[in-house]
mmCIF file of C-alpha atoms in Angstrom:
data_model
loop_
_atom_site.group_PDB
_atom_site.id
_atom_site.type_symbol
_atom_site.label_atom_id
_atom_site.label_comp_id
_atom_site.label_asym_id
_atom_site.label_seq_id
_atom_site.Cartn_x
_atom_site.Cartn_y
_atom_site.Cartn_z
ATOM 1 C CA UNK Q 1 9.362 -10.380 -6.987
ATOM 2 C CA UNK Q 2 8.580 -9.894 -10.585
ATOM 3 C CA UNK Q 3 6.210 -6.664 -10.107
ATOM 4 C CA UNK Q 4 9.530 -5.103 -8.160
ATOM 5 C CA UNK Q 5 11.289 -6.171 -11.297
ATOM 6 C CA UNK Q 6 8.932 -4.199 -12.954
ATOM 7 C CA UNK Q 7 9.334 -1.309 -10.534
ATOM 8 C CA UNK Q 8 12.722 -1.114 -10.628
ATOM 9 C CA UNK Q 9 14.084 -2.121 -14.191
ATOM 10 C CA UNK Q 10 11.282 -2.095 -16.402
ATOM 11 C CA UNK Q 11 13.415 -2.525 -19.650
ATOM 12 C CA UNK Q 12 14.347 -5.925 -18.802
ATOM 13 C CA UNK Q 13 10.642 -7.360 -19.163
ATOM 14 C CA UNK Q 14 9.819 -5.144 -22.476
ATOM 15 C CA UNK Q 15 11.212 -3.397 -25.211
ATOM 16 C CA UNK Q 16 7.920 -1.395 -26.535
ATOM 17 C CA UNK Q 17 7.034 2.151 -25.170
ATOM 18 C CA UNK Q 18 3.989 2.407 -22.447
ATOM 19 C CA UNK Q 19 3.219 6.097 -24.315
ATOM 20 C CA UNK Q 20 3.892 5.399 -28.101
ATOM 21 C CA UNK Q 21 1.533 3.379 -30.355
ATOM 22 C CA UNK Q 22 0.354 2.265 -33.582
ATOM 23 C CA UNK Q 23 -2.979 3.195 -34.968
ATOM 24 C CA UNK Q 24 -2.773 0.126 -37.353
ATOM 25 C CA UNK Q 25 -2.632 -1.994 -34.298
ATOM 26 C CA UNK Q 26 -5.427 -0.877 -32.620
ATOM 27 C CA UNK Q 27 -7.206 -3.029 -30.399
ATOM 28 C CA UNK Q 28 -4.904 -5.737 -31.817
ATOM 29 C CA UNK Q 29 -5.822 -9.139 -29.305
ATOM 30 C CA UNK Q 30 -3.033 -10.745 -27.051
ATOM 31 C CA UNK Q 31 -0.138 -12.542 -28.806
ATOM 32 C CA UNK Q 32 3.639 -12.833 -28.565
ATOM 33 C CA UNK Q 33 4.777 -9.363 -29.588
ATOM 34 C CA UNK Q 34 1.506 -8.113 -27.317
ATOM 35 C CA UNK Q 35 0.935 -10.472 -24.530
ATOM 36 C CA UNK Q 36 -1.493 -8.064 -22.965
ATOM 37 C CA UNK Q 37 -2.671 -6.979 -26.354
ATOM 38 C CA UNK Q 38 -2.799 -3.335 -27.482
ATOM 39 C CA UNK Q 39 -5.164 -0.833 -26.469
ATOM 40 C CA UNK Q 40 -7.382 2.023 -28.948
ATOM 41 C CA UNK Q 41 -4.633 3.976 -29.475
ATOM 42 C CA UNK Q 42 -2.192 1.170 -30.481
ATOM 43 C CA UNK Q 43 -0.027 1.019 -27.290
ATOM 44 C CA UNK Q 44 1.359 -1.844 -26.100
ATOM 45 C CA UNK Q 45 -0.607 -2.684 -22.528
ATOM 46 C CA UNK Q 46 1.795 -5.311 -21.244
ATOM 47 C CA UNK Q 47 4.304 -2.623 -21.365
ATOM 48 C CA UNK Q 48 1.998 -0.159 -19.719
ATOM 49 C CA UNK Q 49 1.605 -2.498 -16.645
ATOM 50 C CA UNK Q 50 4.910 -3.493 -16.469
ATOM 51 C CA UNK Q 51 5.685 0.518 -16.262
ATOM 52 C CA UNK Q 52 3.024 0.988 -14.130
ATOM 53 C CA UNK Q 53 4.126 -1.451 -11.862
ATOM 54 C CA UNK Q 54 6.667 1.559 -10.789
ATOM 55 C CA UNK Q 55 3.800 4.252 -10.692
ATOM 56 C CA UNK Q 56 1.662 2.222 -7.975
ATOM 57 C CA UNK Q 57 4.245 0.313 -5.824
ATOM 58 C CA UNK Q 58 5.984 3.456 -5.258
ATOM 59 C CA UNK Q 59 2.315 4.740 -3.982
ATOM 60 C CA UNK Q 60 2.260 1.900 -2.302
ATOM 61 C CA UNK Q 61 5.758 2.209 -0.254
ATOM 62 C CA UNK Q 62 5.092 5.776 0.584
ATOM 63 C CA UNK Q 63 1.011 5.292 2.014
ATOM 64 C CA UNK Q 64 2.393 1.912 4.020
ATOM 65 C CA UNK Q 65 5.499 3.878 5.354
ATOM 66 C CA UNK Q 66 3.757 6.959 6.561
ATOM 67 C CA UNK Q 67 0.815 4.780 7.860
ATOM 68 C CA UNK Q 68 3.825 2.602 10.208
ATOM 69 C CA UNK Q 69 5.343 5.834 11.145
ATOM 70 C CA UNK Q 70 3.024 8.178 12.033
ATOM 71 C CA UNK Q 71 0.727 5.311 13.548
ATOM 72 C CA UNK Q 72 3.883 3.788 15.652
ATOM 73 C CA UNK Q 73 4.460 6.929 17.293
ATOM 74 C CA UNK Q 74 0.795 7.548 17.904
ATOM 75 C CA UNK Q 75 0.038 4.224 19.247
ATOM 76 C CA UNK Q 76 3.656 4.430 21.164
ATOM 77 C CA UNK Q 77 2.804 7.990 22.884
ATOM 78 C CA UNK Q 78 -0.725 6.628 23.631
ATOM 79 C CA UNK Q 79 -0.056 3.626 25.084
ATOM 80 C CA UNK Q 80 3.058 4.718 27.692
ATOM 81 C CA UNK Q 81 2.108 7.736 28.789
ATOM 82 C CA UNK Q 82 -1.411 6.184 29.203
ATOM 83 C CA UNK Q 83 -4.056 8.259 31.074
ATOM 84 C CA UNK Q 84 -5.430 11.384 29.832
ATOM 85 C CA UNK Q 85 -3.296 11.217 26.635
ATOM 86 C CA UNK Q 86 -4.537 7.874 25.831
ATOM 87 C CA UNK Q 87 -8.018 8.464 26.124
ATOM 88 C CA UNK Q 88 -8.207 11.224 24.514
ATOM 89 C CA UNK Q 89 -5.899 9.729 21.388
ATOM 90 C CA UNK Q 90 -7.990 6.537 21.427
ATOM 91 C CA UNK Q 91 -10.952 8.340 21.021
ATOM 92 C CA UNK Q 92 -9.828 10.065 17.629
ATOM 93 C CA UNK Q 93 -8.521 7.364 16.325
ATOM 94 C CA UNK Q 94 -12.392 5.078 17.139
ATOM 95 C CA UNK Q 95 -13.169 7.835 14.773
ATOM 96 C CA UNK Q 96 -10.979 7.257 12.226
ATOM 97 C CA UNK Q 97 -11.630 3.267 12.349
ATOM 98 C CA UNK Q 98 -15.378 4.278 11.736
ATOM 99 C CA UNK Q 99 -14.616 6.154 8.466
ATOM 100 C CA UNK Q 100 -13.835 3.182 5.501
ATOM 101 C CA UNK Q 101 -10.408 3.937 4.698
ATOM 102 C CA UNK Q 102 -11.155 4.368 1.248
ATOM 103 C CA UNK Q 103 -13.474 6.620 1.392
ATOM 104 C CA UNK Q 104 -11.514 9.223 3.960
ATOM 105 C CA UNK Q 105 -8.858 8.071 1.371
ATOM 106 C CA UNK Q 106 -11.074 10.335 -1.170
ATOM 107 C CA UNK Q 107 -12.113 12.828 0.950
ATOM 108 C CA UNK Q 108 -8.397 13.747 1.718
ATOM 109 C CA UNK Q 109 -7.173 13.436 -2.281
ATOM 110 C CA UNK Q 110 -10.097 15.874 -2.969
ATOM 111 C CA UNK Q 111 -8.826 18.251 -0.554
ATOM 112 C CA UNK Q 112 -5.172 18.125 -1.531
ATOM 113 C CA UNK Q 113 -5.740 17.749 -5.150
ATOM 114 C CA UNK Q 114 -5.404 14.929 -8.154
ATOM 115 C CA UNK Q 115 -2.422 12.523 -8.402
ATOM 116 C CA UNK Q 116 -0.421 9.661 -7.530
ATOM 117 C CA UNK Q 117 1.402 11.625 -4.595
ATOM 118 C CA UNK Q 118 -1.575 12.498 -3.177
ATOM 119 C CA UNK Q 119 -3.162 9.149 -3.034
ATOM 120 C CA UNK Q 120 0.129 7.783 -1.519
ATOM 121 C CA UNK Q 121 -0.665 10.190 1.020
ATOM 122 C CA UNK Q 122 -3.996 9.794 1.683
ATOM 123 C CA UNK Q 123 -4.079 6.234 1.954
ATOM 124 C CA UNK Q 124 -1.037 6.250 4.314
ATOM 125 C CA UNK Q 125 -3.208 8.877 6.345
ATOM 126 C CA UNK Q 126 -6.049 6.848 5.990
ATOM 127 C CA UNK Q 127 -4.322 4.092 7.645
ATOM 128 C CA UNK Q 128 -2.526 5.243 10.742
ATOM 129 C CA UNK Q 129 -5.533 4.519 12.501
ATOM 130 C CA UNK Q 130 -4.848 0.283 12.439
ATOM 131 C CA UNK Q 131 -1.020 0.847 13.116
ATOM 132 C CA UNK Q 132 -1.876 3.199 16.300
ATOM 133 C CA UNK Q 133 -4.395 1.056 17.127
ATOM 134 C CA UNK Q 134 -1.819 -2.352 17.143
ATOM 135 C CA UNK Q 135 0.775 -0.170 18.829
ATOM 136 C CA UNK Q 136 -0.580 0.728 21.703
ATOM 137 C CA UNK Q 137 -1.753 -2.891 22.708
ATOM 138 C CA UNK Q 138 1.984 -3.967 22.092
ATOM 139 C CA UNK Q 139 2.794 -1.293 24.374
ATOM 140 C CA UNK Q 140 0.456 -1.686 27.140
ATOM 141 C CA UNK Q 141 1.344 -5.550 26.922
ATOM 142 C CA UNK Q 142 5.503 -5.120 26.817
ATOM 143 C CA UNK Q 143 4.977 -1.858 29.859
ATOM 144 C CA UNK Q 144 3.675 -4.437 32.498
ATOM 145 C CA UNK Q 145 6.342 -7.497 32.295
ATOM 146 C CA UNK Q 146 8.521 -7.738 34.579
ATOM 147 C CA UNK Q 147 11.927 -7.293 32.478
ATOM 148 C CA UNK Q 148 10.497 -3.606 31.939
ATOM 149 C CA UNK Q 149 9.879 -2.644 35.682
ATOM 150 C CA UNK Q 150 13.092 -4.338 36.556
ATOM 151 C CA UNK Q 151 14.804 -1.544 34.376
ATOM 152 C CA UNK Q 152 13.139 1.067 36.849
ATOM 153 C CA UNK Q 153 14.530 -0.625 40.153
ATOM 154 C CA UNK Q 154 18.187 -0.544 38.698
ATOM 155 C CA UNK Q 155 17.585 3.412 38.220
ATOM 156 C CA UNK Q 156 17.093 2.869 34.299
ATOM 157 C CA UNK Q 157 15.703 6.209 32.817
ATOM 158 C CA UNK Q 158 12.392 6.426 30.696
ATOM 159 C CA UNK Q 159 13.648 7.624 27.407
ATOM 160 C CA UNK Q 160 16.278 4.680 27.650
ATOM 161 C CA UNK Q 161 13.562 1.950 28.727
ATOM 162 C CA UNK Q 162 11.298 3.000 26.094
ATOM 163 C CA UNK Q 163 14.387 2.748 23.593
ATOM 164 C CA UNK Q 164 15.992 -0.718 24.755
ATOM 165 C CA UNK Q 165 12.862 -2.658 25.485
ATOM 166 C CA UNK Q 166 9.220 -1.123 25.029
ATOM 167 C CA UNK Q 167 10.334 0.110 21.304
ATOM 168 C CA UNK Q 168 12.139 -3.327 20.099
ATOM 169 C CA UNK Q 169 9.773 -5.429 22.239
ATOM 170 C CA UNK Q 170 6.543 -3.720 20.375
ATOM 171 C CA UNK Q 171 7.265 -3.443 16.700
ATOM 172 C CA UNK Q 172 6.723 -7.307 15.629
ATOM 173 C CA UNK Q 173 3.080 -7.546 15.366
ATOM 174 C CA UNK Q 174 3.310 -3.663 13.920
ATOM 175 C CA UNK Q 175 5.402 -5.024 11.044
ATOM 176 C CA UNK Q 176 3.568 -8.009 10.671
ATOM 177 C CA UNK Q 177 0.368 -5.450 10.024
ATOM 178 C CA UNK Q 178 2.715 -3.568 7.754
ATOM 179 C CA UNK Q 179 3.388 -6.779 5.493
ATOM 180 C CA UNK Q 180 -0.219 -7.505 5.441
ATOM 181 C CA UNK Q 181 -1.418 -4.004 4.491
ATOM 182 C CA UNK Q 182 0.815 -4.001 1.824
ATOM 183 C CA UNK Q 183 -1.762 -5.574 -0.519
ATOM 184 C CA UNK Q 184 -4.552 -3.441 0.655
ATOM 185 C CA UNK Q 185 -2.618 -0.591 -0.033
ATOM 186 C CA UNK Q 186 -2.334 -1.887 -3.705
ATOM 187 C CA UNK Q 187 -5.891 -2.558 -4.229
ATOM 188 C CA UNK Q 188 -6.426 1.269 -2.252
ATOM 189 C CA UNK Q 189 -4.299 3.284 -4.529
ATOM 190 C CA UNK Q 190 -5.163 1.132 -7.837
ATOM 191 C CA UNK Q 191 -8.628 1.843 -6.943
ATOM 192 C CA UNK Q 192 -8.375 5.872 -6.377
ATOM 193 C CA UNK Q 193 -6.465 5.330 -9.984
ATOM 194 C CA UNK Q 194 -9.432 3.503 -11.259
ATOM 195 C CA UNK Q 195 -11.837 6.357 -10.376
ATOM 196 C CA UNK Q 196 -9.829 9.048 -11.783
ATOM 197 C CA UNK Q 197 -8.110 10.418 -8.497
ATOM 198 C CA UNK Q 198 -4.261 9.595 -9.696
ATOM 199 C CA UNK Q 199 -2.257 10.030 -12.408
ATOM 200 C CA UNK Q 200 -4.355 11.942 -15.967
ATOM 201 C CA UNK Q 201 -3.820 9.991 -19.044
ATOM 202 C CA UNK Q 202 -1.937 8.615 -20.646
ATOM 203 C CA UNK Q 203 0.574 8.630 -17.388
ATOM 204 C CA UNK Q 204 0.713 4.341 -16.822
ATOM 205 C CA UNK Q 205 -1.091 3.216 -13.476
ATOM 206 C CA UNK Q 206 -2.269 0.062 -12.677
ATOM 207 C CA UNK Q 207 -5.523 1.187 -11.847
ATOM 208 C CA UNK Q 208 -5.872 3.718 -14.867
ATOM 209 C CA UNK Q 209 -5.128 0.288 -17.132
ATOM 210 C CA UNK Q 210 -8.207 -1.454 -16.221
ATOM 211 C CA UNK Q 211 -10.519 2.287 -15.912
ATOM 212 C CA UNK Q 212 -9.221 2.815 -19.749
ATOM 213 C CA UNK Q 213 -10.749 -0.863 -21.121
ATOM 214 C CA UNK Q 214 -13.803 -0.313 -19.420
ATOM 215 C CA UNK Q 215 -16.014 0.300 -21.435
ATOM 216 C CA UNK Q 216 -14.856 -1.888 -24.762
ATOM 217 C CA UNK Q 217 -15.328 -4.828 -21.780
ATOM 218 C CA UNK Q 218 -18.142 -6.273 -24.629
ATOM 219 C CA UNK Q 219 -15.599 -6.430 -27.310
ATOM 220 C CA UNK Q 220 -12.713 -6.470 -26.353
ATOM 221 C CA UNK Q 221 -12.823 -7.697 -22.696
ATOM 222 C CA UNK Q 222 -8.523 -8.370 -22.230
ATOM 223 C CA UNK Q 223 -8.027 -4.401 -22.225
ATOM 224 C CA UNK Q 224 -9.209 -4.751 -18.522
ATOM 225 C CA UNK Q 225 -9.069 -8.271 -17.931
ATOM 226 C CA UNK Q 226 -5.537 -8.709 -18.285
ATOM 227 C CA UNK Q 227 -4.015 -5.885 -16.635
ATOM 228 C CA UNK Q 228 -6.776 -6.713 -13.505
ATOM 229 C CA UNK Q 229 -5.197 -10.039 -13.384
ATOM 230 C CA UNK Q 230 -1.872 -9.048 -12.968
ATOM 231 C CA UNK Q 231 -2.969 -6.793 -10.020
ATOM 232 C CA UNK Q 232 -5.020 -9.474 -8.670
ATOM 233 C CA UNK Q 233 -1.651 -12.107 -8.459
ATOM 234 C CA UNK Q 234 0.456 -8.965 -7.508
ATOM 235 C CA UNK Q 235 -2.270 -8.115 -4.199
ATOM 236 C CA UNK Q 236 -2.637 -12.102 -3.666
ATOM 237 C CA UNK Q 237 1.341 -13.092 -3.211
ATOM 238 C CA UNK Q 238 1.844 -10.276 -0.900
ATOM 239 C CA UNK Q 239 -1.234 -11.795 1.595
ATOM 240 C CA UNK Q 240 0.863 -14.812 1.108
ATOM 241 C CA UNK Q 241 3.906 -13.393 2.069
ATOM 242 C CA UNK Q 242 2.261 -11.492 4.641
ATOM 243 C CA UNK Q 243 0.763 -14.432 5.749
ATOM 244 C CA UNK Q 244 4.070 -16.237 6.331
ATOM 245 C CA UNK Q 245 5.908 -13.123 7.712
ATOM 246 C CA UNK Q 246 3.265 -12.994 10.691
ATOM 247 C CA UNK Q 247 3.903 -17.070 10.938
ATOM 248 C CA UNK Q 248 7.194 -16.428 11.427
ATOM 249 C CA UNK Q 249 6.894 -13.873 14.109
ATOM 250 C CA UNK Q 250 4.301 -16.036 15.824
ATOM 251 C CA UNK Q 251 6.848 -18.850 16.846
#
């Protein structure tokens, strides 16, 4: 809750600027007006991750909702239409699975270019695969009960069956992968960051925070420490959440 509190109203958690800094406070360590410290240039990093906070959980929102939507209609088509159709979908999305998702992840923000959007959208279309995959089992599964092929003896029509009970009947365990892949999408996009694939200096972005500290890691090791530990409790609380969404769905 506090890194959406970051996200969404930044200037209640700090009053510096995540662009403007102080040569004389270069490098200056962590302490009460800097918890995070300041970086070379004099800028305040607490204030850069609490504004970047925005930068990579919007990537976040965007790769995790076009990863459930693209995937659920993939894995919806494929699994009730079945034959043909789902072989032949199943098959390209085995290939997909075989690919790490963060490297197709870079493959796809090489093609379409450098920056936060991009990522968002490569590691949403790196993940469609998993939700597709998840789908279609929750569709194959809800098809064959009996609740479904009693709506096709009372003269119920596909598009209406699929609607009122294969769609509703389907999503849990999609949105219970949703929850959980919230966190890897963090790590994903603050990752691409790290390696120079997001937003160019000195734009703030959780994984440009700890690429910029890397190599003053011998002297002055909180550049990257600090804001990696606040993405490392950010990616952590959402597997817990995620953990006790699914929980909940399992009862």
């Amino acid at each position: 809750m506090i890194a959406v509190g970051w996200a969404v109203v930044p200037r209640l958690f700090t009053a510096a600027s995540p662009y403007e800094g102080d040569s004389d406070l270069s490098f200056a360590g962590p302490s009460l007006a800097h918890p995070f410290g300041t970086d070379r240039l004099g800028r305040d990093l607490f204030a850069r991750a609490v504004y970047g906070a925005g930068t990579t959980l919007t990537a976040t929102l965007v790769a995790v909702l076009i990863a459930f939507g693209v995937g659920t209609v993939i894995g919806l088509v494929a699994g009730y239409l079945g034959g043909a159709v789902d072989a032949a979908t199943m098959r390209v999305i085995d290939v997909f699975l075989s690919i790490p998702s963060l490297l197709l992840a870079m493959v796809i923000v090489s093609v379409l270019g450098y920056s936060t959007d991009n990522i968002a959208i490569a590691v949403g279309i790196s993940s469609i695969a998993a939700f597709a995959r998840v789908m279609r089992a929750e569709v194959l599964t809800v098809a064959s009960r009996d609740y479904v092929k009693a709506a096709y003896g009372v003269g119920v029509r596909r598009p209406a069956v699929v609607l009122r009970h294969v769609v509703p009947n389907s999503l849990n365990s999609v949105l219970a992968l949703a929850a959980l892949e919230v966190g890897t999408a963090i790590l994903a996009v603050a990752s691409l960051g790290f390696l120079g694939y997001g937003a160019p200096p000195p734009e703030p972005e959780w994984g440009l925070l700890v690429a910029e500290g890397r190599d003053y890691l011998a002297v002055h090791p909180y550049v990257s420490i600090l804001p990696g530990l606040a993405l490392a409790l950010v990616v952590l609380s959402t597997h817990r959440i995620s953990t006790s969404f699914r929980k909940d769905h399992a009862r």
